[in-house]
Tab-separated table of C-alpha atoms in Angstrom:
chain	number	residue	atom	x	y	z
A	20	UNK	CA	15.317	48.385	-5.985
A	21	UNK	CA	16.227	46.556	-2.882
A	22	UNK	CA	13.899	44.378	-1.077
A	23	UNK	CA	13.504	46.421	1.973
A	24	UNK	CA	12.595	49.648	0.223
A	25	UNK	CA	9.441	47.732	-0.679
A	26	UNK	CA	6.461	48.855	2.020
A	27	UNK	CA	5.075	46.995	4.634
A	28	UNK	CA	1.834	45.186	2.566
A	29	UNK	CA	4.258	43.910	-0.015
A	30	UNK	CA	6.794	42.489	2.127
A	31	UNK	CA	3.918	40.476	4.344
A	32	UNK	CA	2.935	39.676	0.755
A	33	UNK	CA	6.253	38.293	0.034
A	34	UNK	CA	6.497	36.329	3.229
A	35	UNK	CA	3.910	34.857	3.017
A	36	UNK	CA	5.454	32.268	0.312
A	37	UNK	CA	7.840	31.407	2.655
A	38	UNK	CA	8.057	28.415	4.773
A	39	UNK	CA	8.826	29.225	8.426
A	40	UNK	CA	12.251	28.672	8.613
A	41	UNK	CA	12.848	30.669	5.403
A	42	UNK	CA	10.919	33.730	6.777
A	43	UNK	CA	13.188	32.976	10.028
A	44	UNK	CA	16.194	33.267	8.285
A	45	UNK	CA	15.232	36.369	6.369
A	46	UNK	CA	14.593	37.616	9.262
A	47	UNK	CA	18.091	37.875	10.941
A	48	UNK	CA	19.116	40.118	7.824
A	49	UNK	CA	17.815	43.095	9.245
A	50	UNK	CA	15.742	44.881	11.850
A	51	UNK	CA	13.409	45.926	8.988
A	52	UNK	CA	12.616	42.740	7.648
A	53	UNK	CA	12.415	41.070	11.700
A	54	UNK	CA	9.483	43.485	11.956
A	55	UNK	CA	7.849	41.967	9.149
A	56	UNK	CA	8.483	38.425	10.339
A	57	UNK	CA	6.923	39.901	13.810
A	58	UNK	CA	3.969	41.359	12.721
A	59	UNK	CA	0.767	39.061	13.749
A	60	UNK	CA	-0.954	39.788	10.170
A	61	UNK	CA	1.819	37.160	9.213
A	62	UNK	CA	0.955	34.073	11.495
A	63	UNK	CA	-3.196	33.741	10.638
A	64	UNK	CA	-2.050	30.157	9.589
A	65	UNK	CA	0.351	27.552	10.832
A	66	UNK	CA	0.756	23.814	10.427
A	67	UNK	CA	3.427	21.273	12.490
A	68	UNK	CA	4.204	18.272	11.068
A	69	UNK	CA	6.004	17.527	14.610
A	70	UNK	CA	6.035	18.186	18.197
A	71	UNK	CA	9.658	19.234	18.018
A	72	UNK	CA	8.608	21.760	15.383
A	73	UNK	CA	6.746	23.576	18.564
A	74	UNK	CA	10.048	24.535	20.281
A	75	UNK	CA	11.589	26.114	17.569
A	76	UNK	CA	11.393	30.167	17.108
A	77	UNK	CA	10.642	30.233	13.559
A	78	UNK	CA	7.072	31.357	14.166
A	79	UNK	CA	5.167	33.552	15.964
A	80	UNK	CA	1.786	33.173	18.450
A	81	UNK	CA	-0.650	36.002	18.150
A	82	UNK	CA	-4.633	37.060	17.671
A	83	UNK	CA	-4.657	36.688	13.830
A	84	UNK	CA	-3.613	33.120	13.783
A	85	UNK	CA	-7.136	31.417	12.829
A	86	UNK	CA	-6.106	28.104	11.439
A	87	UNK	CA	-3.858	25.453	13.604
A	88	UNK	CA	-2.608	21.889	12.687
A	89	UNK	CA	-0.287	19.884	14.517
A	90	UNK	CA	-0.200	16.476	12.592
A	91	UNK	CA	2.151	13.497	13.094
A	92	UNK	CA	2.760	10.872	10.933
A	93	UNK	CA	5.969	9.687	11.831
A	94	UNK	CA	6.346	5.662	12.874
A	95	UNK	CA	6.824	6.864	16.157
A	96	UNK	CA	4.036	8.167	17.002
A	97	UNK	CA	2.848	4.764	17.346
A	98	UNK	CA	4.784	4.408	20.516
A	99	UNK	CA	2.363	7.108	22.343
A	100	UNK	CA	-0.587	5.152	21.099
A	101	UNK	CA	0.124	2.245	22.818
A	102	UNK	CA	-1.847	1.750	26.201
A	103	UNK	CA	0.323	2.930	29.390
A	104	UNK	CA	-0.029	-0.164	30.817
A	105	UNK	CA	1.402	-2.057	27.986
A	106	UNK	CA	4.771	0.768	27.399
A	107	UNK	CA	8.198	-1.379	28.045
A	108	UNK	CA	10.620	1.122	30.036
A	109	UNK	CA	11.926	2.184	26.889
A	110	UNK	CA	8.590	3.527	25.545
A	111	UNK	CA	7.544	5.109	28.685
A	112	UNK	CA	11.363	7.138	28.633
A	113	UNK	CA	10.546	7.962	24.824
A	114	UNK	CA	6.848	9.333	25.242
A	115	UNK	CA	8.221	11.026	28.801
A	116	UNK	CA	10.281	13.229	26.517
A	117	UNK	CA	7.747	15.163	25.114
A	118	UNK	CA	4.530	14.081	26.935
A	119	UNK	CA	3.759	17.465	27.618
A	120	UNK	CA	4.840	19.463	23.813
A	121	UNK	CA	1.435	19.628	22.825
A	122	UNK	CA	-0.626	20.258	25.399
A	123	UNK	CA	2.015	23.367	26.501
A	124	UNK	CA	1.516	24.696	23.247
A	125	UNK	CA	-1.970	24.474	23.457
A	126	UNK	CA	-1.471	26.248	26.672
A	127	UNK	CA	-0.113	29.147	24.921
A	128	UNK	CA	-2.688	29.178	21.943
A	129	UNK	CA	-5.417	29.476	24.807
A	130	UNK	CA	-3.790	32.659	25.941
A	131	UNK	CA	-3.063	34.291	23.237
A	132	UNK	CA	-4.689	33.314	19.930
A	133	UNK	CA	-8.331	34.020	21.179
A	134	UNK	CA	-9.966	34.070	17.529
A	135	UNK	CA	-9.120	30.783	16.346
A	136	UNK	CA	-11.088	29.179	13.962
A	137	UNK	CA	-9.850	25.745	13.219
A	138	UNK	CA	-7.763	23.346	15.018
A	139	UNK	CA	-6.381	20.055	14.072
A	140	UNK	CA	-4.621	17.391	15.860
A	141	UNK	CA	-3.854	13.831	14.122
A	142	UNK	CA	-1.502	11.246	16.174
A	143	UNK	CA	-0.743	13.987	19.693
A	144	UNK	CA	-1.571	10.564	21.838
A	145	UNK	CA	-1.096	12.765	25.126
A	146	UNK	CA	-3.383	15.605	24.587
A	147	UNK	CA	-5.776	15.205	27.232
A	148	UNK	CA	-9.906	16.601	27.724
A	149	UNK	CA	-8.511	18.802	30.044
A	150	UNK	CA	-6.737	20.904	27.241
A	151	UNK	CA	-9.507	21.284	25.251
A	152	UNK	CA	-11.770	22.117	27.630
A	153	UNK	CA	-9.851	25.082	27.871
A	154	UNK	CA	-9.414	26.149	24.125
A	155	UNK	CA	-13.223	25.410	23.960
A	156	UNK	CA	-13.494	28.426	26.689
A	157	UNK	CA	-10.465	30.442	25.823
A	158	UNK	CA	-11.085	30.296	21.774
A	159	UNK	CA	-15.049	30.919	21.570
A	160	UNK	CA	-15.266	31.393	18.009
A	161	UNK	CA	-13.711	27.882	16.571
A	162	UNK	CA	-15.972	26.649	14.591
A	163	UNK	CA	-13.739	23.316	13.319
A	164	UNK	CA	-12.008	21.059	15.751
A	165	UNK	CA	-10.636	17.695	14.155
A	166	UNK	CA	-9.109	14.928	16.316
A	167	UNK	CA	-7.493	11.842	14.759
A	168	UNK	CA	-5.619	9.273	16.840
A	169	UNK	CA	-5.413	11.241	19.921
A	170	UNK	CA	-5.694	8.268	22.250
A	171	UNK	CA	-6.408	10.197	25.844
A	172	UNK	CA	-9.269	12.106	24.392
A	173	UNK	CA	-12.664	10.437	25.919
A	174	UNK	CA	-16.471	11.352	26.236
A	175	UNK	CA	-15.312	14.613	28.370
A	176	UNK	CA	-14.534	16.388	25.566
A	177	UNK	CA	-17.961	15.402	23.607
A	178	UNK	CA	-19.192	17.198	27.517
A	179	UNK	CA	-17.504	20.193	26.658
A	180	UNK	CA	-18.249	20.259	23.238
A	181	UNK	CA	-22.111	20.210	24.455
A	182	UNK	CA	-21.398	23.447	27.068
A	183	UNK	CA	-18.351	25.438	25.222
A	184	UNK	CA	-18.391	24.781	21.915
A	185	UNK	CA	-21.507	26.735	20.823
A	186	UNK	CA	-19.893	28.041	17.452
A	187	UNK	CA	-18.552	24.713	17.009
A	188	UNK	CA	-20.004	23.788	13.283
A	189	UNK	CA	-17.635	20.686	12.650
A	190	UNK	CA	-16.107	17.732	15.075
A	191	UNK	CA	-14.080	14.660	13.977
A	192	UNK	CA	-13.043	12.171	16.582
A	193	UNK	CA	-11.821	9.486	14.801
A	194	UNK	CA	-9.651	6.659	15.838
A	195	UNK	CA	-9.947	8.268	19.270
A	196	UNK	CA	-10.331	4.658	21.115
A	197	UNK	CA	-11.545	5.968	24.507
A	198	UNK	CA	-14.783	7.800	23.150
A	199	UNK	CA	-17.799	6.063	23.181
A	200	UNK	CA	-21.510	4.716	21.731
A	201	UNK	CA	-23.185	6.350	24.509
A	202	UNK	CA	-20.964	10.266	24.411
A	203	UNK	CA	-21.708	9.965	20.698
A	204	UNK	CA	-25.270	10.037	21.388
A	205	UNK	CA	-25.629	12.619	23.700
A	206	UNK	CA	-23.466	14.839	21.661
A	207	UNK	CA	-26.058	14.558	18.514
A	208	UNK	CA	-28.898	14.745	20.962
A	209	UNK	CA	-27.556	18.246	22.111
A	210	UNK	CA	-25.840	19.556	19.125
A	211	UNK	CA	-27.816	18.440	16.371
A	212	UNK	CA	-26.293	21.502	14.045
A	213	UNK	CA	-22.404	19.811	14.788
A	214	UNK	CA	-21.071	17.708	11.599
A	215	UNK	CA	-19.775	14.984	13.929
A	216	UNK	CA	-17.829	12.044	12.142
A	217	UNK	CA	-16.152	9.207	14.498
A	218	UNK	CA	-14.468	7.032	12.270
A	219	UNK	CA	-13.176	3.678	14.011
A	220	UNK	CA	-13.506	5.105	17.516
A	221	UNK	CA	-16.755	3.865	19.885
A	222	UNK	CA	-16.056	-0.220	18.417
A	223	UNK	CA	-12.095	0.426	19.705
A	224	UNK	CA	-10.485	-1.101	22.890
A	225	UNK	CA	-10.442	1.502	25.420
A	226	UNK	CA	-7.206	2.280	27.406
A	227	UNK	CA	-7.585	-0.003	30.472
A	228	UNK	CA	-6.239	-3.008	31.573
A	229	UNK	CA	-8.975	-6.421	30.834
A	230	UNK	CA	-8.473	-7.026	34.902
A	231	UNK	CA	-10.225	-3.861	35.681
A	232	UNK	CA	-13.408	-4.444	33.228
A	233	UNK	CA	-13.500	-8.314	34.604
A	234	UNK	CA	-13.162	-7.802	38.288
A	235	UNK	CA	-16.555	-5.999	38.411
A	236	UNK	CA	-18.528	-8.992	36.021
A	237	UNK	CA	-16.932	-11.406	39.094
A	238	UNK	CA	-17.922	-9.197	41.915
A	239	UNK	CA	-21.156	-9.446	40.431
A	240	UNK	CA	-21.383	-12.684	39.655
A	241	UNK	CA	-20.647	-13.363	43.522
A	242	UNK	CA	-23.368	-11.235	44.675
A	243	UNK	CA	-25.623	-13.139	42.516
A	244	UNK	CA	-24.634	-16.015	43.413
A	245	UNK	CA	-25.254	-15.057	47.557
């Protein structure tokens, strides 16, 4: 019996074992099979281990996916994690490269993967609030969102959390430097029902430069002294 005589619910079956760039490759044997790889009942669940992985066309974007990871571990992410204002030329040119990867995918999850459940995102250190204020809008029914090392993310997103995220059940904002004591707060004054967990995150250095938090204390200490 050959592989494509097999109906529809048994191939998805099959594929589903499949890594994406196996089910890609199966793919191109023929139009039969390309369906399968097509159809959205496929995609409920996919996980990056990259932001190159995001370019590629081994997967597919569509209203079943329900669980999304994008989690990098490489030595390099470290580069994005360092404060802009520390970067050498060579870092900035490196992180320029893909500066926008995740937050264009994120763009296109917003638009069409409106029943997402879960979303993770470990070392993307240029995701910004502004991206998940919108999935908070555009993807009402997430319930988990997990944030490790995503440097840009500050106390805006706890905001939206507090006005978007009402199905929200579990938030993790750890190692996220720029969130604070006082954002933690108010989020668990608000949403008492979220799990929140914000491991190594309000004690961090935020991502500013030491002049701008001194030259206030001096300004003050001038008026004072008037």
């Amino acid at each position: 019996m050959h592989i494509t005589q097999l109906n529809r619910e048994c191939l998805l079956h099959l594929f589903s074992f499949l890594d994406k760039n196996s089910r890609k490759s199966l793919a191109k044997t023929c139009h039969k099979l390309l369906e399968v790889f097509q159809d959205p009942l496929l995609w409920s669940l996919l996980n990056f281990h990259s932001p190159v992985e995001l370019k590629k066309d081994n997967f597919c974007l569509g209203p079943a996916l329900k669980y999304l990871s994008i989690c990098w571990y490489s030595e390099r992410v470290k580069v994005c994690n360092i404060e802009d204002w520390m970067k050498n030329s060579f870092q900035k040119d490196f992180c320029n490269r893909h500066e926008n990867t995740v937050s264009d995918f994120l763009l296109e999850v917003c638009n069409r993967c409106p029943n997402l459940l879960s979303l993770t995102l470990s070392g993307c250190g240029h995701v910004t609030d502004d991206c998940i204020l919108l999935l908070l809008q555009k993807c009402p029914n997430l319930k988990t969102l997990k944030l490790e090392n995503c440097v840009r993310i500050t106390d805006q997103t706890l905001e939206a959390v507090t006005r978007y995220g009402g199905s929200l059940q579990t938030l993790h904002v750890d190692f996220c430097r720029n969130i604070t004591q006082t954002g933690l707060e108010k989020l668990r004054e608000k949403c008492p029902s979220v799990m929140l967990r914000a491991e190594r995150s309000a004690n961090m250095i935020p991502d500013n430069k030491p002049e701008k938090k001194l030259m206030p204390e001096k300004a003050s200490r001038k008026l004072v002294q008037l």
